XYZ file of C-alpha atoms in Angstrom:
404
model
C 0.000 0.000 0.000
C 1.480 3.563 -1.092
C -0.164 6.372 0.208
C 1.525 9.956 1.510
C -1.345 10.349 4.329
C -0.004 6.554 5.760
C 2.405 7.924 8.082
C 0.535 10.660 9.006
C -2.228 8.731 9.861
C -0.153 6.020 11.371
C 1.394 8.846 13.653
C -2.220 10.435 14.761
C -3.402 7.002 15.667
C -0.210 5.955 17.646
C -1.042 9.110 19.709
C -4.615 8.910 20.246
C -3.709 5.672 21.857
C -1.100 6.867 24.100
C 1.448 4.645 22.808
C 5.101 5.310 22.235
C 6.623 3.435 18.872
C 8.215 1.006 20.917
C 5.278 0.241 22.800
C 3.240 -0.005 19.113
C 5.719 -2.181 17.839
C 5.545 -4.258 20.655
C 2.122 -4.825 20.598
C 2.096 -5.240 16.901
C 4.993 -7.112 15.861
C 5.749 -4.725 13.630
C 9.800 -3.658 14.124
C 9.920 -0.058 15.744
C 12.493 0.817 12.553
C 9.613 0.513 9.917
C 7.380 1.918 12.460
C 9.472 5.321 12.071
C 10.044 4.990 8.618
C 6.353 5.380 8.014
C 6.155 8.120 10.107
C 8.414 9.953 8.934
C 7.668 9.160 5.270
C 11.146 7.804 4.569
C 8.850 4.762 3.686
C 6.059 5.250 1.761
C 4.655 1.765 1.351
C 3.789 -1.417 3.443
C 2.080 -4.733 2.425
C -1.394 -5.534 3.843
C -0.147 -7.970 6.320
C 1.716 -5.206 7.559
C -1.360 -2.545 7.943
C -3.336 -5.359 8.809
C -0.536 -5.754 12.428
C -0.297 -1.994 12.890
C -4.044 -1.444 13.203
C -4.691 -4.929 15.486
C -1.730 -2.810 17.291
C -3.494 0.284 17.564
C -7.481 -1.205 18.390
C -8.386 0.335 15.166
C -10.191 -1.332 11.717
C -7.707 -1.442 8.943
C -9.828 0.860 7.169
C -9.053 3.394 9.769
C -5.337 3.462 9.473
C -5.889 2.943 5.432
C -8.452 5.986 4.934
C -12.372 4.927 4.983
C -13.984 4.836 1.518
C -14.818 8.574 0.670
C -18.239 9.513 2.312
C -18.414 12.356 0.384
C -18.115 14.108 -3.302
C -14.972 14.339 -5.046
C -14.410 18.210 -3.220
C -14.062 16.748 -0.262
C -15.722 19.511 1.280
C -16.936 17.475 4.510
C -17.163 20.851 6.174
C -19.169 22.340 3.062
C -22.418 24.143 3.517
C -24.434 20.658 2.562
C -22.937 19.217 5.888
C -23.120 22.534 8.245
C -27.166 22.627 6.990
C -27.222 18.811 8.840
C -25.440 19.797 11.543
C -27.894 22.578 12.330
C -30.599 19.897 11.831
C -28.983 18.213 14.447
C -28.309 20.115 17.422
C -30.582 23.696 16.395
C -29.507 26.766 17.560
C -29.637 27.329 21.288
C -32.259 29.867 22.279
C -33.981 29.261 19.125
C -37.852 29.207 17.742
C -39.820 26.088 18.332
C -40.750 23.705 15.586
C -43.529 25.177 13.374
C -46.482 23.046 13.203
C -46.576 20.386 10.510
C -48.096 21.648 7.022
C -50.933 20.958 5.449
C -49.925 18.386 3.469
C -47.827 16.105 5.983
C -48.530 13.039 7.446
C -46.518 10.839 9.301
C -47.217 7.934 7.009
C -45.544 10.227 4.196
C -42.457 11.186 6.560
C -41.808 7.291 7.431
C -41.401 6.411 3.747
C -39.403 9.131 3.106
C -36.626 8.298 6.367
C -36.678 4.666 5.004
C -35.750 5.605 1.477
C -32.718 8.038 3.310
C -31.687 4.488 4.623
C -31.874 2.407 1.213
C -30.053 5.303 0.123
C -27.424 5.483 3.381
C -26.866 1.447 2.711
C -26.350 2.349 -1.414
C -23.619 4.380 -0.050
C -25.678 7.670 -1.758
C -24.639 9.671 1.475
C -24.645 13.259 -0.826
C -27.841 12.149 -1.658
C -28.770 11.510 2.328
C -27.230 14.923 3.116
C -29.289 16.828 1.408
C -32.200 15.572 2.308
C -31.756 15.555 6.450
C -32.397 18.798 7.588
C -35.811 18.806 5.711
C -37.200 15.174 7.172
C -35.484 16.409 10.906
C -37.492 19.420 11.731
C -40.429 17.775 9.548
C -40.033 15.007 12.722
C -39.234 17.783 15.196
C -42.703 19.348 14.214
C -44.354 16.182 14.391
C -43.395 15.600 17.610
C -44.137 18.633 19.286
C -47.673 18.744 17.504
C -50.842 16.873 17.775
C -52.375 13.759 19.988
C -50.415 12.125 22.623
C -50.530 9.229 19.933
C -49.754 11.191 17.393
C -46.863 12.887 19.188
C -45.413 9.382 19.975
C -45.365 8.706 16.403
C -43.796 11.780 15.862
C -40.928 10.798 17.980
C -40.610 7.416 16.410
C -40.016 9.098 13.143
C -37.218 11.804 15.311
C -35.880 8.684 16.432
C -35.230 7.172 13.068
C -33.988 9.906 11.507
C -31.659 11.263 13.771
C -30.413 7.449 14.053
C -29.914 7.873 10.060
C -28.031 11.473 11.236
C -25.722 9.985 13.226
C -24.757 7.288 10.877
C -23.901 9.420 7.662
C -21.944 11.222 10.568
C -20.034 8.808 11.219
C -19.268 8.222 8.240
C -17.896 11.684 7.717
C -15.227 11.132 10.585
C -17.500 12.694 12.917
C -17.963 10.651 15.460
C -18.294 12.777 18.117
C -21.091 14.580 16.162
C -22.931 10.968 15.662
C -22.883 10.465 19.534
C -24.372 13.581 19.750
C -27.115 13.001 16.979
C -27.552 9.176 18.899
C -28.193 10.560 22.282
C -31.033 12.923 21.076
C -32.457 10.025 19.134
C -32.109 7.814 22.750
C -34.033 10.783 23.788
C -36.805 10.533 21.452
C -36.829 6.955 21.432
C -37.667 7.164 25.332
C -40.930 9.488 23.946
C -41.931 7.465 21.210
C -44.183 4.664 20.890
C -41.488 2.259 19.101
C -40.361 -0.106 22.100
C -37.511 -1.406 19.824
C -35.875 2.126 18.891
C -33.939 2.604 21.752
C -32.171 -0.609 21.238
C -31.640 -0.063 17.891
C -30.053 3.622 18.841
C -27.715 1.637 21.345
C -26.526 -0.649 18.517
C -26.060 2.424 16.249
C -23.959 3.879 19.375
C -22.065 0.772 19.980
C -20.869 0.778 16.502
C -19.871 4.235 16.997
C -17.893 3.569 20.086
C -15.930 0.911 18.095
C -15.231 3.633 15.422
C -13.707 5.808 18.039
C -11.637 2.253 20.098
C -14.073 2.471 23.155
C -14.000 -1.390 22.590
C -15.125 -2.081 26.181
C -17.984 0.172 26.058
C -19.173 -0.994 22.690
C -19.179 -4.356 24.333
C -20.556 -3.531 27.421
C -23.716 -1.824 26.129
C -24.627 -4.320 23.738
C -25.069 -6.455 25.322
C -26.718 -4.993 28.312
C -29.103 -4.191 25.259
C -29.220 -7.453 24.086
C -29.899 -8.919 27.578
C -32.807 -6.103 28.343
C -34.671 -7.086 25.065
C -34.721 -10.568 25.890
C -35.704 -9.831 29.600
C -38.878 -7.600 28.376
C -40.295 -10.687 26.162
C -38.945 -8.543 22.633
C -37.677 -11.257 20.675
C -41.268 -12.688 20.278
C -41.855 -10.624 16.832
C -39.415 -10.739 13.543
C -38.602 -7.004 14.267
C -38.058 -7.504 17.949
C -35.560 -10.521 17.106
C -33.436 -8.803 13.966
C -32.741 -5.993 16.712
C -31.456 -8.720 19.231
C -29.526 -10.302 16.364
C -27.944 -6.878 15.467
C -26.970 -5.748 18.894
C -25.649 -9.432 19.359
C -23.238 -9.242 16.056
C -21.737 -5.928 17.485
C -21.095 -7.306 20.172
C -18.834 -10.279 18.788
C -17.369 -7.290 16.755
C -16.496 -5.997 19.796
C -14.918 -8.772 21.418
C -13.013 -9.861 18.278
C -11.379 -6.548 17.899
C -10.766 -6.664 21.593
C -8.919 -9.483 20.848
C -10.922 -12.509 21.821
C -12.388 -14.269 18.612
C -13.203 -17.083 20.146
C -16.300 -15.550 21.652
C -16.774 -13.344 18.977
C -16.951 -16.906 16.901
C -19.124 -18.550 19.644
C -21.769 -15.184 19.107
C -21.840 -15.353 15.875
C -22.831 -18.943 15.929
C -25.516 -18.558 18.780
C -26.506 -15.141 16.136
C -26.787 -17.549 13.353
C -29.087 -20.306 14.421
C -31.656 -17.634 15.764
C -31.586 -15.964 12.569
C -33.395 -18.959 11.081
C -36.097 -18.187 13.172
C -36.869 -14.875 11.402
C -38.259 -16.407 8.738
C -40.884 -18.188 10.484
C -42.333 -15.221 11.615
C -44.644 -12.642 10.328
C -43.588 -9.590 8.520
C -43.048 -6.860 10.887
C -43.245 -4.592 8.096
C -40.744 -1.905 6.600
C -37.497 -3.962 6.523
C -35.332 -1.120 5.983
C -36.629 0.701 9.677
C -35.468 -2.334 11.334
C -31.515 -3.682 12.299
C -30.213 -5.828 9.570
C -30.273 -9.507 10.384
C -30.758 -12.295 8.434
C -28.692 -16.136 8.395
C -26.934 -14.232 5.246
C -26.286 -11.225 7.127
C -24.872 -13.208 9.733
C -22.542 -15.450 7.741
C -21.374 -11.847 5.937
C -20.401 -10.510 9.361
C -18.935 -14.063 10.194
C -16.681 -14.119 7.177
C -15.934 -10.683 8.100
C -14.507 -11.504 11.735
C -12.536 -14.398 10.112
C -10.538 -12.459 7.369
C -10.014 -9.216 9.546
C -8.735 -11.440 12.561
C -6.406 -13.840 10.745
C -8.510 -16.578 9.719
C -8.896 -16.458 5.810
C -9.332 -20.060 5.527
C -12.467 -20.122 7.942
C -13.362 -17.074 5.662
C -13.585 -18.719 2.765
C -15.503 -21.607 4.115
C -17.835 -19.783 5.330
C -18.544 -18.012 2.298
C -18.689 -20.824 -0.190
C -21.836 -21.687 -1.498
C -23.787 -18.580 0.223
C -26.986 -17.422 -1.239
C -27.821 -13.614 0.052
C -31.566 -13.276 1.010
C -33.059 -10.399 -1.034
C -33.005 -8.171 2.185
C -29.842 -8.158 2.173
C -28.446 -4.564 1.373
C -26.107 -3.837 -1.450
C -23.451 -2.508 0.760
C -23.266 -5.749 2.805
C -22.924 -7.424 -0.839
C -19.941 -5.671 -2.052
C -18.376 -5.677 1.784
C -18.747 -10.009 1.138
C -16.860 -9.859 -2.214
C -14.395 -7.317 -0.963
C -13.707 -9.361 2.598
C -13.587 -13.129 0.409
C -10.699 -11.239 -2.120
C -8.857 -10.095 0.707
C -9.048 -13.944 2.192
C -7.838 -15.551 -0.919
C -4.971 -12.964 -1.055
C -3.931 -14.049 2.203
C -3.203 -17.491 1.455
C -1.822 -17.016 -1.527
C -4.405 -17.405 -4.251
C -3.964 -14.543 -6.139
C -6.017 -15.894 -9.395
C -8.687 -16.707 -6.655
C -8.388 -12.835 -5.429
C -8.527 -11.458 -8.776
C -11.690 -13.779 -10.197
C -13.700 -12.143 -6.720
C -12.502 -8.770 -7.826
C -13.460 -8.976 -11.089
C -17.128 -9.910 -9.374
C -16.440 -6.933 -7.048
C -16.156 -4.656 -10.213
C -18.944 -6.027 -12.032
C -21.462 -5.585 -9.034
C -20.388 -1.775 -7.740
C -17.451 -0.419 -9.987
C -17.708 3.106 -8.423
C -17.545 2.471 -5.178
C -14.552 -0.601 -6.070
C -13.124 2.214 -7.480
C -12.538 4.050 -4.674
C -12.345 2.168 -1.739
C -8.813 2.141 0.047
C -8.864 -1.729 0.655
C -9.477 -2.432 -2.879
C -7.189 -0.811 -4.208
C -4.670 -2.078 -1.527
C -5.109 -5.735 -1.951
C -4.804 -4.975 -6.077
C -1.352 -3.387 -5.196
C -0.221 -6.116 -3.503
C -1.095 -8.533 -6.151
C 0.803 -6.284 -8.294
C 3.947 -6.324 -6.308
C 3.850 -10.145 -7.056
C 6.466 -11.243 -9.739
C 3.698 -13.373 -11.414
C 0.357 -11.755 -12.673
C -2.500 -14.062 -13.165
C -5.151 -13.172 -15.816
C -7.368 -10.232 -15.313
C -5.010 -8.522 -12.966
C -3.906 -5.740 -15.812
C -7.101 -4.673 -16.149
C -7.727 -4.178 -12.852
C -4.619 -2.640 -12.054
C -5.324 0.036 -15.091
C -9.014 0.396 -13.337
C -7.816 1.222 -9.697
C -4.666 3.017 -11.279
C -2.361 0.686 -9.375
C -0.524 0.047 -12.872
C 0.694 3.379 -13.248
């Protein structure tokens, strides 16, 4: 991987942990010589293995330490006036006018379609498109809330819920995680007002993933499954919805412990996740799929396969994922995240015409956002650097640019 921001990232992260180089290199097994190198860009390159060491090292996903996928347009303007008009949506200015009554022409049925089309669009990766249309469908909810029947006013914090849930995911994936946990703790808020017994938990997942982005490992841990445990303690596993919010708090929480270093429980979760997925099926509809945590016995083997490559296991990786059909619920982004996660797997055993044939898959299925994406483009180099090139590799090289 060549890339001028790596050792300026590598040196941020090294300090937001508190750790010295020795004391990274120790932990990583990475020698403290290439360590400085890096940082001090008298080394401009390292093979995945490498990155893969240094973030286990720093408590970190290796898409941290490698740049996330962009979240935004080509500008890069994640500051721009598009993003300022969603954080005002967010937290409004103090001392401010109360929420205007609804309109005319809004109902709550209308708003609700409109928050679950910002998360088919959020899972699409379409987060411009998201952007822009927050700060409309927030104070739409805002007014909702603060207007009406005590019914209707719960429904009108269900929908504040949702959308500031939505809010503080496209945050996140803007780097602003302390922005998100802002945005998540006035959805908690509405959740607690709304008439949607299975928001709060939801919010707490969206949190816990947000503690992982920031390394609060422990805490991610700790409240999902307190989450988890509360659901099942209140009889809310029952219903389809009720159980794919279990199952979603229960796969953080084996994120959690895998990146926290013990896989083997993370493995033993995932399991446990998987054979109460089958259950969802049997079930009735709950309705709107896409207002409800994402959890499925695909989903579940996606997140599985997941654990396995990013923790050192590419052969249980690749097991898991042959022969998987992905139910149609499934969202595209979890798709391309399989294909992406099974190329990296076969590149770490050394099946480079076994990484490239996925990749070519990868390309066919979302070629902009292949196109982009750090890790991508990282395991292509590294095929590159090999002395032998197995078919397809040139044009995927000349695609991703490695080539040049």
């Amino acid at each position: 991987m060549a890339n001028d921001d790596l050792g300026r990232t590598l040196r941020r992260l090294r300090r937001l942990a508190s750790l010295t180089q020795e004391e990274l290199a120790s932990r990583s097994g990475i020698s403290v010589d290439v360590i400085r190198q890096l940082e001090q860009r008298r080394k401009h390159s390292a093979r995945l293995p490498t990155l893969h060491a240094l973030a286990n090292g720093l408590g970190v996903e290796l898409t941290t330490l490698l740049g996330d996928p962009p979240a935004v347009s080509s500008s890069g303007e994640n500051d721009g006036p598009q993003f300022v008009a969603v954080r005002r949506a967010i937290m409004p200015a103090l001392w401010g006018p109360e929420p205007p009554p609804p309109g005319p022409d809004f109902t709550l049925d209308a708003l609700r379609r409109q928050i679950a089309d910002g998360w088919t669009q959020y899972h699409a990766a379409e987060f411009d498109t998201v952007m822009k249309a927050l700060p409309d469908l927030i104070s739409d909810a805002r007014s909702a809330a603060a207007s009406g029947s005590e019914d209707e006013r719960g429904a009108g914090y269900a929908a504040l819920g949702k959308v500031l849930q939505l809010a503080g995911h496209v945050a996140v994936r803007m780097g602003k995680t302390d922005l998100a946990l802002i945005s998540l703790e006035r959805a908690m808020d509405a959740a607690g007002q709304s008439s949607d017994p299975l928001l709060l938990p939801m919010i707490v997942n969206s949190t816990a993933w947000t503690y992982q982005r920031q390394g609060r490992l422990a805490d991610a841990l700790g409240i999902a499954l307190r989450a988890a445990g509360n659901m099942a303690d209140l009889g809310l596993t029952g219903t389809a919805d009720g159980l794919k919010v279990w199952g979603g708090l229960t796969m953080s929480a084996a994120t959690s412990a895998a990146r926290s270093g013990d896989y083997e429980r993370a493995a033993a979760m995932m399991e446990t996740a998987e054979k109460e997925a089958l259950r969802v099926s049997k079930m009735p509809d709950g309705g709107d799929n896409r207002m409800v945590s994402v959890f499925s016995p695909s989903s579940v083997r996606v997140e599985r396969v997941r654990l396995a490559v990013q923790y050192g296991h590419p052969r249980d990786a690749l097991a898991l994922a042959k022969g998987m059909r992905l139910s149609k619920d499934t969202p595209p982004s979890w798709r391309t995240w399989l294909l992406l996660d099974v190329a990296r797997a076969h590149a770490d055993i050394g099946d480079a015409a076994g990484a490239v044939k996925t990749l070519e898959s990868l390309r066919r299925v979302a070629p902009a956002w292949m196109q982009h994406h750090t890790l991508a483009v990282a395991i292509v180099r590294d095929l590159w650097a090999l002395p032998h090139h197995p078919p397809g590799l040139g044009a995927l090289a000349d695609f991703l640019g490695v080539s040049e």
